[in-house]
mmCIF file of C-alpha atoms and ligand atoms in Angstrom:
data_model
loop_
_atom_site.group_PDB
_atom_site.id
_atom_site.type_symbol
_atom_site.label_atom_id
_atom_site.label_comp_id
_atom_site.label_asym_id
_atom_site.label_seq_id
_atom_site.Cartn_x
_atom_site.Cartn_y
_atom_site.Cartn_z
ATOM 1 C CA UNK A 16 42.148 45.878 80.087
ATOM 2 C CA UNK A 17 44.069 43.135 77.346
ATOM 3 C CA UNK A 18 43.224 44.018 74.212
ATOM 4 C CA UNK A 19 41.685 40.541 72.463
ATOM 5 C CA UNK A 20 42.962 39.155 69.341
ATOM 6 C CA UNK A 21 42.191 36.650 67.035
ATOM 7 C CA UNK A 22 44.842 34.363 66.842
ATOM 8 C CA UNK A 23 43.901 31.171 64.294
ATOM 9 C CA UNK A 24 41.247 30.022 62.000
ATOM 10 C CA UNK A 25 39.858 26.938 61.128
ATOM 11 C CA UNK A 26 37.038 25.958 58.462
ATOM 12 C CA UNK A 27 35.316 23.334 57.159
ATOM 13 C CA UNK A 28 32.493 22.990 54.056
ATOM 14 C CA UNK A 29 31.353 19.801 53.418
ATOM 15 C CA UNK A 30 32.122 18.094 49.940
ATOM 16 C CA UNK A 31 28.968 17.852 48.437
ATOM 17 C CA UNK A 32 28.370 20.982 45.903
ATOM 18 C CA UNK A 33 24.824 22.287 44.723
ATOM 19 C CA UNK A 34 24.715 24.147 41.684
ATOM 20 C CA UNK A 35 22.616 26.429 39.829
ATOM 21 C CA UNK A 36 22.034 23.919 37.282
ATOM 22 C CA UNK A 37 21.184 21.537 40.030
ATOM 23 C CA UNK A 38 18.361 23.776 41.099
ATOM 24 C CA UNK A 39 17.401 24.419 37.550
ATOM 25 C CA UNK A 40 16.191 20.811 37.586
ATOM 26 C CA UNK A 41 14.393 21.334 41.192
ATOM 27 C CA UNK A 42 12.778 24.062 40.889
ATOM 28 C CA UNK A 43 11.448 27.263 38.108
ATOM 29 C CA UNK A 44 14.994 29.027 38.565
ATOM 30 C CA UNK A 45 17.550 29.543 36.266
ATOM 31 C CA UNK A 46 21.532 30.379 36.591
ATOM 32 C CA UNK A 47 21.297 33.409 35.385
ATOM 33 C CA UNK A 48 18.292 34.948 37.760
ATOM 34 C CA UNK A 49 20.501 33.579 40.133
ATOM 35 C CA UNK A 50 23.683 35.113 39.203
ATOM 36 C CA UNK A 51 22.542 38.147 38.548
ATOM 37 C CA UNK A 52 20.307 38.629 41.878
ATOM 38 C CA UNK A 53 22.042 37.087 44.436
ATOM 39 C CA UNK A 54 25.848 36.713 42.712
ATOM 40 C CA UNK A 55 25.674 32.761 43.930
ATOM 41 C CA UNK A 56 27.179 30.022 41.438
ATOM 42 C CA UNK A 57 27.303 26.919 43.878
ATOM 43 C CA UNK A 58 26.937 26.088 47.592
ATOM 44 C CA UNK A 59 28.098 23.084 49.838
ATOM 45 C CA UNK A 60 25.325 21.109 50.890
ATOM 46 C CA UNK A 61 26.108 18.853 53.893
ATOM 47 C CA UNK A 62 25.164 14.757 53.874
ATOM 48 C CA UNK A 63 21.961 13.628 55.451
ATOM 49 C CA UNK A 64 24.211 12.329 58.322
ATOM 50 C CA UNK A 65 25.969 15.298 59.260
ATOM 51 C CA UNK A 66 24.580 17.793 61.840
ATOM 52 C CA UNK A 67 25.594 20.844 62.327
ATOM 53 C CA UNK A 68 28.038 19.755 65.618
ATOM 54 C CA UNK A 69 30.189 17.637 62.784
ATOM 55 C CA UNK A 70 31.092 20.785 60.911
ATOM 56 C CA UNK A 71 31.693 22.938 63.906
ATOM 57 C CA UNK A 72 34.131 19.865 65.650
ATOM 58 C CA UNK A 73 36.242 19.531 61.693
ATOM 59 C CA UNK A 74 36.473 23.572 61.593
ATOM 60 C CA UNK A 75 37.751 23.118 65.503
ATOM 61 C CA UNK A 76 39.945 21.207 64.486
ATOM 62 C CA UNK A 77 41.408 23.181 62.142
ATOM 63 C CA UNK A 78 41.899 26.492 64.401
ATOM 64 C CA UNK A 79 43.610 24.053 67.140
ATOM 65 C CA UNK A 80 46.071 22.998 65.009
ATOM 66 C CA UNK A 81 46.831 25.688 63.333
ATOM 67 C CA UNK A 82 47.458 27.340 66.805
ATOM 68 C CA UNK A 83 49.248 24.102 67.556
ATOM 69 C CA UNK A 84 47.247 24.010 71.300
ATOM 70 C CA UNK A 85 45.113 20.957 72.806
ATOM 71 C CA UNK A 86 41.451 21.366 73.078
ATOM 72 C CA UNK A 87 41.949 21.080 76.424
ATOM 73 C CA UNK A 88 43.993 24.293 76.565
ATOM 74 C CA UNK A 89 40.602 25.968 76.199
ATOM 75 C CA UNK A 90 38.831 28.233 78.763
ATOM 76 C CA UNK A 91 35.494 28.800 77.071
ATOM 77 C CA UNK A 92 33.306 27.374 73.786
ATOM 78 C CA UNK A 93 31.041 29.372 71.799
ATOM 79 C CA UNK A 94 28.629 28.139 68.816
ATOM 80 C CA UNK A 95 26.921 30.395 66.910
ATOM 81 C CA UNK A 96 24.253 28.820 64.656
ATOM 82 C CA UNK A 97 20.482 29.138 63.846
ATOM 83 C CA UNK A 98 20.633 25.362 63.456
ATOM 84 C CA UNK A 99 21.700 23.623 66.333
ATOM 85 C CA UNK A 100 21.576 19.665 66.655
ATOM 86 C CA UNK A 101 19.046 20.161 68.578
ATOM 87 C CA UNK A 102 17.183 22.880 70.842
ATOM 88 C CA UNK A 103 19.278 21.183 74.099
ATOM 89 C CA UNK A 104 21.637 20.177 75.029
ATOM 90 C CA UNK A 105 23.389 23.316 73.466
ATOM 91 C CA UNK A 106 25.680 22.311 70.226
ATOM 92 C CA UNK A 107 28.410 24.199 72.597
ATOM 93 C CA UNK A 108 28.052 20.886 74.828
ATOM 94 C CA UNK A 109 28.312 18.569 72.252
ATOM 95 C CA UNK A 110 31.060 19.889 70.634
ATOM 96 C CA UNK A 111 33.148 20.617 74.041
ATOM 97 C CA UNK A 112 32.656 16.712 74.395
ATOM 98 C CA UNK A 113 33.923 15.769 71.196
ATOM 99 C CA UNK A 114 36.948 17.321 70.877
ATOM 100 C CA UNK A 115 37.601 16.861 74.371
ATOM 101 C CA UNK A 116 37.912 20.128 76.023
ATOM 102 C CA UNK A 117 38.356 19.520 79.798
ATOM 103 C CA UNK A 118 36.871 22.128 82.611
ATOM 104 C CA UNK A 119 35.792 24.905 80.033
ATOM 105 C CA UNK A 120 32.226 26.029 79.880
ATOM 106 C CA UNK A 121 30.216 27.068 76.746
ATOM 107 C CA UNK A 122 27.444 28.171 75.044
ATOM 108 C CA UNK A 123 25.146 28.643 71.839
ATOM 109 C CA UNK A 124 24.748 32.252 70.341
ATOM 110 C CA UNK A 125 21.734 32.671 68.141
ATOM 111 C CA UNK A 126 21.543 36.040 65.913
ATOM 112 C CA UNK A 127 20.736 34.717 62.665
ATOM 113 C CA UNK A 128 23.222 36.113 60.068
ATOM 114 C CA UNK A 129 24.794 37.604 62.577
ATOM 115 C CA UNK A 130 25.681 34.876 64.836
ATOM 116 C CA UNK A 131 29.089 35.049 64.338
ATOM 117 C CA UNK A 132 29.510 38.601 64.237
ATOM 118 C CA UNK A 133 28.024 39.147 67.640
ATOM 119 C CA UNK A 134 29.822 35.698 69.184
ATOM 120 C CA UNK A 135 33.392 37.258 67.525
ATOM 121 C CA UNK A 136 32.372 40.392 70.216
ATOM 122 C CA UNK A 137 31.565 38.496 73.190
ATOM 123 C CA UNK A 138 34.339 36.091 73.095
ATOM 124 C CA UNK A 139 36.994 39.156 72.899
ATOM 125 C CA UNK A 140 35.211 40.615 75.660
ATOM 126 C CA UNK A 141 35.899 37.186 77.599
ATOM 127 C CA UNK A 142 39.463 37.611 76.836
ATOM 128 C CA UNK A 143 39.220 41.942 77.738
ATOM 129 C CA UNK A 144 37.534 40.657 81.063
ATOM 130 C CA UNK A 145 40.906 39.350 82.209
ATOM 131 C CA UNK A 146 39.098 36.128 83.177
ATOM 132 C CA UNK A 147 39.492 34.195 79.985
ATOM 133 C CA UNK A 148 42.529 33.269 78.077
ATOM 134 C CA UNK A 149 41.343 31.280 75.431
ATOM 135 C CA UNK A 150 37.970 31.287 73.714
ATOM 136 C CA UNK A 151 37.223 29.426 70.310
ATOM 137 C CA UNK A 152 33.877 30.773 68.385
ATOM 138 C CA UNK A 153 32.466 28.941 66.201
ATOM 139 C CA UNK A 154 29.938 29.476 63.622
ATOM 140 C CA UNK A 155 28.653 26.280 62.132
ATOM 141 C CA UNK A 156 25.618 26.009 60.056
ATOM 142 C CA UNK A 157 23.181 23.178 58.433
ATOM 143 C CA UNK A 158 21.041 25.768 56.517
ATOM 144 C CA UNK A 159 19.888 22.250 54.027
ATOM 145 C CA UNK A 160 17.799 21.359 57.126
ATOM 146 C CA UNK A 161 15.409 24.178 57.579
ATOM 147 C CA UNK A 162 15.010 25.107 53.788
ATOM 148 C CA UNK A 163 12.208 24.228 51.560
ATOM 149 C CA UNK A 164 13.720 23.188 48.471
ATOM 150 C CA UNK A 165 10.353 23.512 46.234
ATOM 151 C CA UNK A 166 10.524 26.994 47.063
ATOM 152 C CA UNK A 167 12.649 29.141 44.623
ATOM 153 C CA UNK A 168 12.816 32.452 46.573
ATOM 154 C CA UNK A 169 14.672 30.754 49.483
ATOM 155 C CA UNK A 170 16.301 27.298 48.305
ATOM 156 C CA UNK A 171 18.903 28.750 46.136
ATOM 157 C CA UNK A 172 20.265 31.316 48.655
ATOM 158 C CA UNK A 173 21.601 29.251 51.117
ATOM 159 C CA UNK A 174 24.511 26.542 51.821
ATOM 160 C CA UNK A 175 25.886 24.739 54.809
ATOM 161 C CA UNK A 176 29.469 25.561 56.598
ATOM 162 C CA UNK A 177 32.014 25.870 59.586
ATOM 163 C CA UNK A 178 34.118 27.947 60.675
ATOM 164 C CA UNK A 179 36.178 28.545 64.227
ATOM 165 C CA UNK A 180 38.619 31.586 65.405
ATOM 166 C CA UNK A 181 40.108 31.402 68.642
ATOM 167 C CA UNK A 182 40.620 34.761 70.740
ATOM 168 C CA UNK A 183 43.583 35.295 73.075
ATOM 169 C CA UNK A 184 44.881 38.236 74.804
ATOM 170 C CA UNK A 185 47.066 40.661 72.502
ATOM 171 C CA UNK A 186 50.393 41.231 73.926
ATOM 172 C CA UNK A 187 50.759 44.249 71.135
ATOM 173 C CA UNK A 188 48.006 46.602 72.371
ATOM 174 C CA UNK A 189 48.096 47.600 68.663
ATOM 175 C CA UNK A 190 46.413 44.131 67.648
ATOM 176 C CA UNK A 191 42.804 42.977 67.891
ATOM 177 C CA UNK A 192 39.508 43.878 68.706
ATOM 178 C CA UNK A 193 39.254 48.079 68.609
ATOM 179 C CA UNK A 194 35.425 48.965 68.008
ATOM 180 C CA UNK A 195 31.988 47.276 67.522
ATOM 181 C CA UNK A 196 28.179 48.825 67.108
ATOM 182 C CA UNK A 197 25.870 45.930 67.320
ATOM 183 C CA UNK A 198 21.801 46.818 67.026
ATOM 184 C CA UNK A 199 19.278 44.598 67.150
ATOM 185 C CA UNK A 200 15.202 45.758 65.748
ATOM 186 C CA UNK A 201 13.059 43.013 66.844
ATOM 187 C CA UNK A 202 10.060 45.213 64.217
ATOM 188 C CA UNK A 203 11.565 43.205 61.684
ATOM 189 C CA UNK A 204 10.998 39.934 63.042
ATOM 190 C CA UNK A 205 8.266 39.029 60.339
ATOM 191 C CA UNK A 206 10.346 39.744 57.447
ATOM 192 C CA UNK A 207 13.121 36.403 58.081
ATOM 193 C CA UNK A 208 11.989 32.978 60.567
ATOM 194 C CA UNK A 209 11.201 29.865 61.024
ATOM 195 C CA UNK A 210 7.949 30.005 62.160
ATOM 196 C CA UNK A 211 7.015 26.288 63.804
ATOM 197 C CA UNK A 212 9.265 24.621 65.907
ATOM 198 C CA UNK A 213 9.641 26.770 69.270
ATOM 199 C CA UNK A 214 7.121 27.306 71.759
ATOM 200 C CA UNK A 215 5.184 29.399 70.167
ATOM 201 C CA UNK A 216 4.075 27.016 67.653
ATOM 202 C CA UNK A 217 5.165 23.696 68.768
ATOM 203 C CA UNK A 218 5.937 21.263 65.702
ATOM 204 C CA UNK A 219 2.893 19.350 64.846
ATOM 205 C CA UNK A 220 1.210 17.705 62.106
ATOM 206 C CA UNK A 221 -0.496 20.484 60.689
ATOM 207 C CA UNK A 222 3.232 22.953 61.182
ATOM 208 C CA UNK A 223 4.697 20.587 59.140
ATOM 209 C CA UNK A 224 1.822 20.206 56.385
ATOM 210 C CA UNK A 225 1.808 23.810 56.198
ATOM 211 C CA UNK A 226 5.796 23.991 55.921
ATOM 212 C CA UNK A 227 6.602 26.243 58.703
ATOM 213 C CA UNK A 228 9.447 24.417 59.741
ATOM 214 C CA UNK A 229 11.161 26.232 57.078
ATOM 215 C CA UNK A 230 12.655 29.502 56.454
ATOM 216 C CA UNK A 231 10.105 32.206 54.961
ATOM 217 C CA UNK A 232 11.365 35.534 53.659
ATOM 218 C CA UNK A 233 10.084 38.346 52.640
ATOM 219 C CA UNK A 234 13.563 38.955 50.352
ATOM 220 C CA UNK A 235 12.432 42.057 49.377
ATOM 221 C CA UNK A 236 11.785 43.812 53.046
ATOM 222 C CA UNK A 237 15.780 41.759 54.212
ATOM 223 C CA UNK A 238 17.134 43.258 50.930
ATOM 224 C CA UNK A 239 15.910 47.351 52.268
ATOM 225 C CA UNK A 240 17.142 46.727 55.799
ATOM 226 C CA UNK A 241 20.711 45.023 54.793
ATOM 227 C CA UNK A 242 21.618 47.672 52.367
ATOM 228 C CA UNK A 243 20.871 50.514 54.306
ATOM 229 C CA UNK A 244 22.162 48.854 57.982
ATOM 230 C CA UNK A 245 25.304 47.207 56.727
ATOM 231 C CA UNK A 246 26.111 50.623 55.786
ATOM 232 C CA UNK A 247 25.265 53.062 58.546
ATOM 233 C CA UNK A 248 26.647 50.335 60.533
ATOM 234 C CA UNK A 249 30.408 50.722 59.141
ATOM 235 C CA UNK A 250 29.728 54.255 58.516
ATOM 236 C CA UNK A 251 29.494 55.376 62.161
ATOM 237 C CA UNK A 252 31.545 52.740 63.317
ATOM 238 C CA UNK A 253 34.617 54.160 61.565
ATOM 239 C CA UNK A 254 33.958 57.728 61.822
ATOM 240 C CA UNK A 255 33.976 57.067 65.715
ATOM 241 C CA UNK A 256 37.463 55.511 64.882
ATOM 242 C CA UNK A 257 38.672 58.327 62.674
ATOM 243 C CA UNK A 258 39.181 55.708 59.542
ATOM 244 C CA UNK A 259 37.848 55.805 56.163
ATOM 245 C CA UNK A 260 37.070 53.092 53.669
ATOM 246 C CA UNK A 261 40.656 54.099 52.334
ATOM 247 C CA UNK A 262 42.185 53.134 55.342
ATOM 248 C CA UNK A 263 41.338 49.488 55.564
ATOM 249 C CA UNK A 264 43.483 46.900 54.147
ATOM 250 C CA UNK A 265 39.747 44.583 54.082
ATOM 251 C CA UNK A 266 35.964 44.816 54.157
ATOM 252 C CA UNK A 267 34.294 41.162 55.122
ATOM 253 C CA UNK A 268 30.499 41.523 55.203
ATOM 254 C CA UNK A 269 28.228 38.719 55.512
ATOM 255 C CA UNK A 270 27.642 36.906 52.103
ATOM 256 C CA UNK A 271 23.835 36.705 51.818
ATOM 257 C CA UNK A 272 23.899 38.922 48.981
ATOM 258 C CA UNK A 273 26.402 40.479 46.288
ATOM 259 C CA UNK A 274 24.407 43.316 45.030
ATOM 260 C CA UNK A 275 24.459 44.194 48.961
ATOM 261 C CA UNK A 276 27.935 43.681 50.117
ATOM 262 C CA UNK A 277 28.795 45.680 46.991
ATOM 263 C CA UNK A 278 26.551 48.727 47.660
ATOM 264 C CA UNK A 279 28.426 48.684 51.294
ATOM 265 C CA UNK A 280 31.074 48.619 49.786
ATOM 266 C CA UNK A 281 30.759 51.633 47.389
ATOM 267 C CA UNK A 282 29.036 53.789 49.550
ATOM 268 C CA UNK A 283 32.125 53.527 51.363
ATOM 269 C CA UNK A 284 34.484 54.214 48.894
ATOM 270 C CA UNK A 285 36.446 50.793 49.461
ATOM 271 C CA UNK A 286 38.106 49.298 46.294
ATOM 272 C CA UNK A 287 37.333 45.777 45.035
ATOM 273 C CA UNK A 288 40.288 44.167 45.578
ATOM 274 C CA UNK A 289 39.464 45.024 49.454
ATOM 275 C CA UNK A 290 36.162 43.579 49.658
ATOM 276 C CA UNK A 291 36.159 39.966 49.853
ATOM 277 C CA UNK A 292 33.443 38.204 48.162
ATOM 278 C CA UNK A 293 33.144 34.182 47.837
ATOM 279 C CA UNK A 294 29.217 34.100 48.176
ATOM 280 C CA UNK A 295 29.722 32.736 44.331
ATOM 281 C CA UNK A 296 31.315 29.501 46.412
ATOM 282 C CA UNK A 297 29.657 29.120 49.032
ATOM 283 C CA UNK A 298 26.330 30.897 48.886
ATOM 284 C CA UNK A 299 25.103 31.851 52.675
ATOM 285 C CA UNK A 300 25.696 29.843 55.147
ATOM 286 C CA UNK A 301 24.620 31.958 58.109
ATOM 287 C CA UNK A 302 26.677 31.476 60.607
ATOM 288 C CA UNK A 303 29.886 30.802 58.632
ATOM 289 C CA UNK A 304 30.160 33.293 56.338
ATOM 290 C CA UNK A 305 32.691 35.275 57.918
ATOM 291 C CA UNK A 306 35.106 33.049 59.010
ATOM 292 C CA UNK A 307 34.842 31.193 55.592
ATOM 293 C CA UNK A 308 35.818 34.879 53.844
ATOM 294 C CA UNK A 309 38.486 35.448 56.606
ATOM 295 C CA UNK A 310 39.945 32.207 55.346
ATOM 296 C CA UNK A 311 39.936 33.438 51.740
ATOM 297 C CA UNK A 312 41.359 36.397 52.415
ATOM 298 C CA UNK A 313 43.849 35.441 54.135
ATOM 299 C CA UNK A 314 44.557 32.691 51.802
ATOM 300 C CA UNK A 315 44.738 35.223 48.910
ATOM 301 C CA UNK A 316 47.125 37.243 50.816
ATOM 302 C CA UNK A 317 44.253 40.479 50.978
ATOM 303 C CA UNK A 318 44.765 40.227 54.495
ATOM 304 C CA UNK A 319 48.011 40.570 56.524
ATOM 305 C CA UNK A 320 49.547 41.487 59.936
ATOM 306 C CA UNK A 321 48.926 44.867 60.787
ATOM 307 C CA UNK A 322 45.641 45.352 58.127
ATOM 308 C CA UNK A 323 43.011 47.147 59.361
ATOM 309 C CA UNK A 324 39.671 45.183 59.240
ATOM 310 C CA UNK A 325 35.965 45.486 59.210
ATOM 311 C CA UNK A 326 33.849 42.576 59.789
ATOM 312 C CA UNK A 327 29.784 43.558 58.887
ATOM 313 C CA UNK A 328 26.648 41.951 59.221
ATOM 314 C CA UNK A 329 22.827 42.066 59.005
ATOM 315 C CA UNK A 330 20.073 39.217 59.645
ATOM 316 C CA UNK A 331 16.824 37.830 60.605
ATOM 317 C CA UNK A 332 15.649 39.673 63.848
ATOM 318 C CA UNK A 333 16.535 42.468 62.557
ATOM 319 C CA UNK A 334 20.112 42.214 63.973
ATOM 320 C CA UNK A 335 22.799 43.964 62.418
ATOM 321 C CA UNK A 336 26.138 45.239 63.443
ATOM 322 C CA UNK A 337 30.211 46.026 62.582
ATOM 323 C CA UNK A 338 33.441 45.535 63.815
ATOM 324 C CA UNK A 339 36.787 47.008 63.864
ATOM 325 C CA UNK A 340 40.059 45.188 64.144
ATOM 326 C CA UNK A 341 43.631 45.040 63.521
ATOM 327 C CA UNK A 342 44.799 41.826 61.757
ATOM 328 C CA UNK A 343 47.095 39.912 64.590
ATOM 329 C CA UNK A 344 48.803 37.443 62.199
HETATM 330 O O1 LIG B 403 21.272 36.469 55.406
HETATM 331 C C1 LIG B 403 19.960 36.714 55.777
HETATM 332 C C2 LIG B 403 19.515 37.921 55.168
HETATM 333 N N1 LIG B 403 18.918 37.658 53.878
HETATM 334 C C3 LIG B 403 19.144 38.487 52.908
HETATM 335 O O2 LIG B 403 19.923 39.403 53.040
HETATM 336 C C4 LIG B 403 18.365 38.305 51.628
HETATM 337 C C5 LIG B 403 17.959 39.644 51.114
HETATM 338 N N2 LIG B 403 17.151 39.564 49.920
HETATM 339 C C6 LIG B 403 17.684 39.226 48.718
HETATM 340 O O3 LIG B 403 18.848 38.901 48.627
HETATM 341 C C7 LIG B 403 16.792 39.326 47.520
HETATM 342 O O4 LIG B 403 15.587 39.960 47.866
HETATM 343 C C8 LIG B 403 16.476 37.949 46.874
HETATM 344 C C9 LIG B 403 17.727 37.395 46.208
HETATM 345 C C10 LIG B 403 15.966 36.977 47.898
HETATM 346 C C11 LIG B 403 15.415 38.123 45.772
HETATM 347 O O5 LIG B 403 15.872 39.050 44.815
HETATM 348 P P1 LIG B 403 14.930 40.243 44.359
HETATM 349 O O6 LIG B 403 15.674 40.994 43.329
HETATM 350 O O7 LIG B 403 14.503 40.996 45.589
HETATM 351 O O8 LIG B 403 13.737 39.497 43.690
HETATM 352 P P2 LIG B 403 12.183 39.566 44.074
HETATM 353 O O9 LIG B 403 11.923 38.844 45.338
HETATM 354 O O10 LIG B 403 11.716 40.986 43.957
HETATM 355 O O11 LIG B 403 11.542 38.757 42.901
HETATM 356 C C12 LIG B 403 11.589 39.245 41.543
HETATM 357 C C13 LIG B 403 10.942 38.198 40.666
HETATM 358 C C14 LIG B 403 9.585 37.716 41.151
HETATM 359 O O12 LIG B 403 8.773 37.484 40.020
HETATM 360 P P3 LIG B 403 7.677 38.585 39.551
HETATM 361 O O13 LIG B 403 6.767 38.778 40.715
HETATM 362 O O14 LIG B 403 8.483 39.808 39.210
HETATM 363 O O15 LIG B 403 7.052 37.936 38.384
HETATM 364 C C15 LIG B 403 9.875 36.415 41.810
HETATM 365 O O16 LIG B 403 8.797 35.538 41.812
HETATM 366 O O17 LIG B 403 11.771 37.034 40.607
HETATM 367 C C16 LIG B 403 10.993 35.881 40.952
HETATM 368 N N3 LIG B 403 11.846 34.932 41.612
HETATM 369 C C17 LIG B 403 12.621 34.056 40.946
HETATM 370 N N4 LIG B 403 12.775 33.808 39.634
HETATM 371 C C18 LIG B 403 13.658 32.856 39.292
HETATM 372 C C19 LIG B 403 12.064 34.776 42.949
HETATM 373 N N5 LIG B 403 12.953 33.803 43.148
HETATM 374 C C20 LIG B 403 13.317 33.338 41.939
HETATM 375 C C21 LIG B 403 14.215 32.337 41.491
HETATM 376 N N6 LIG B 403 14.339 32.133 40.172
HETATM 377 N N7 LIG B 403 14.940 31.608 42.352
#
């Protein structure tokens, strides 16, 4: 079986920033409950003509030419997002037909926060299958759309983003994709959603009056469940491996909380200069959290050829889940 690597990275945020202060003026916040509870300082909020598919084709973008490769050299499309452009056709269709991508098939991945964590597995598993050469995952998100923004508890957490890696086959069995443990508790499905909008309550007057086209959280319930998950999560996924905290060159957890990624961290022994933060940017934006701290780390030279990795996440569902690879470039 190829081993699957990831092989170029693309991202995109759009320009717009919201800031503490911002909210301070929206709603009863302040920067410093913010700051100190969640570790966010601003977040990229997208304009009211941008969907979610305009993110996901500028992050695209990005990966392609960085890989210097034609959309069309493409065998397969994944988008992972909680907000598509709409329910169908998939945002995986709409995207394939902007950039242009020719014979490839595609489709969306919805896991909450850990969209992208889950759509990083199954498009290396495309490329392990033998059958696929070539598989760009994005996750692309629009979290502005589906958040309340007179409600404190959720409006300041989240932000809107891209980001795209493309998996290829590793020639160097010693590169790419080694180990995942994904787990998904569906008992936890009350504590994160959007309630209205699916066929279980279909959008109507009274859905909307009532606000449930929005996200409602009960932070408290999330915050239990991520700390404790995130961990066991890495914890059994490197013991399986024989590798300790020490021996990773970078921990990239899903940024929907500092206090959390930095218990995860501890617990694990990991150093901070391995643990890559930038929820203080970019606040979370769901789907793109990890490929927008990939890009970080890699710009700030904390990740390089040959690095151990551990990607980590846990979301609404529950689903939760880690991943083990060696860096490729
Ligand atoms: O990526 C998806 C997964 N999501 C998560 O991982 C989120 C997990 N949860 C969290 O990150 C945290 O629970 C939050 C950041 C959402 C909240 O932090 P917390 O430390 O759990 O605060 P809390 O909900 O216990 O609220 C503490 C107090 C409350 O006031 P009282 O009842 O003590 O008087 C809240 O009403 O803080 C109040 N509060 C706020 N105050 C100022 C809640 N939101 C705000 C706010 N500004 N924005």
């Amino acid at each position: 079986m190829p081993k699957a690597k990831i092989s170029a990275l693309g991202c995109y945020v759009p320009p717009r920033l919201l800031t503490n202060f911002d909210l301070e003026k929206m709603v009863d916040t302040s920067n410093e409950w913010i700051l100190e509870r969640t570790g966010i300082v601003e977040r990229h909020i997208a304009a009211p003509d941008v969907a979610t598919s305009d993110m996901a084709v500028e992050a695209a973008r990005v990966a392609l030419a960085q890989r210097g490769i034609e959309a069309s050299d493409l065998d397969a499309l994944l988008v992972c997002t909680v907000t598509p452009d709409m329910y169908f056709p998939s945002t995986a269709c709409l995207v394939q037909h902007r950039l242009g991508a020719k014979k490839i098939w595609g489709f969306d991945l919805i896991a909450a926060c850990s969209s992208f964590l889950y759509g990083m597995g199954v498009g290396a598993h495309l490329v392990m299958a033998g059958t696929h050469k070539k598989v760009l995952v994005i996750g692309a998100d629009t979290m502005s759309r589906i958040i309340d923004y007179t409600d404190r508890s959720t409006c300041i957490l989240f932000g809107d983003g891209a980001g795209a890696m493309l998996i290829e086959p590793s020639e160097d069995d010693n590169y790419g994709l080694i180990d995942f443990l994904y787990e998904i508790d569906g008992s936890g499905g009350d504590a994160l959603k959007m309630p209205a909008g699916g066929s279980r309550m279909p959008p109507s007057h009274e859905t909307v009056d009532r606000k449930l086209h929005y996200v409602h959280q009960d932070g408290q319930a999330v915050f239990k469940y991520a700390v404790r998950k995130m961990y066991e999560a890495c914890r059994e996924l490197l013991a399986r491996n024989n590798v300790t905290g020490k021996d990773l060159g970078c921990l990239i957890c899903h940024q929907a909380n500092r206090r959390i990624i930095q218990a995860t961290a501890d617990r694990l022994g990991m150093p901070p200069e391995k643990v890559i933060i930038n929820i203080d940017r970019y606040g979370n934006t769901t789907s793109a959290t990890l490929p927008l701290a990939t890009r970080d780390a890699l710009t700030q030279g904390r990740l390089k050829k040959g690095d151990l990795v551990v990607y980590a996440a846990v979301g609404a569902g529950f689903t939760a889940g880690a991943s083990l690879w060696r860096w490729a470039y």
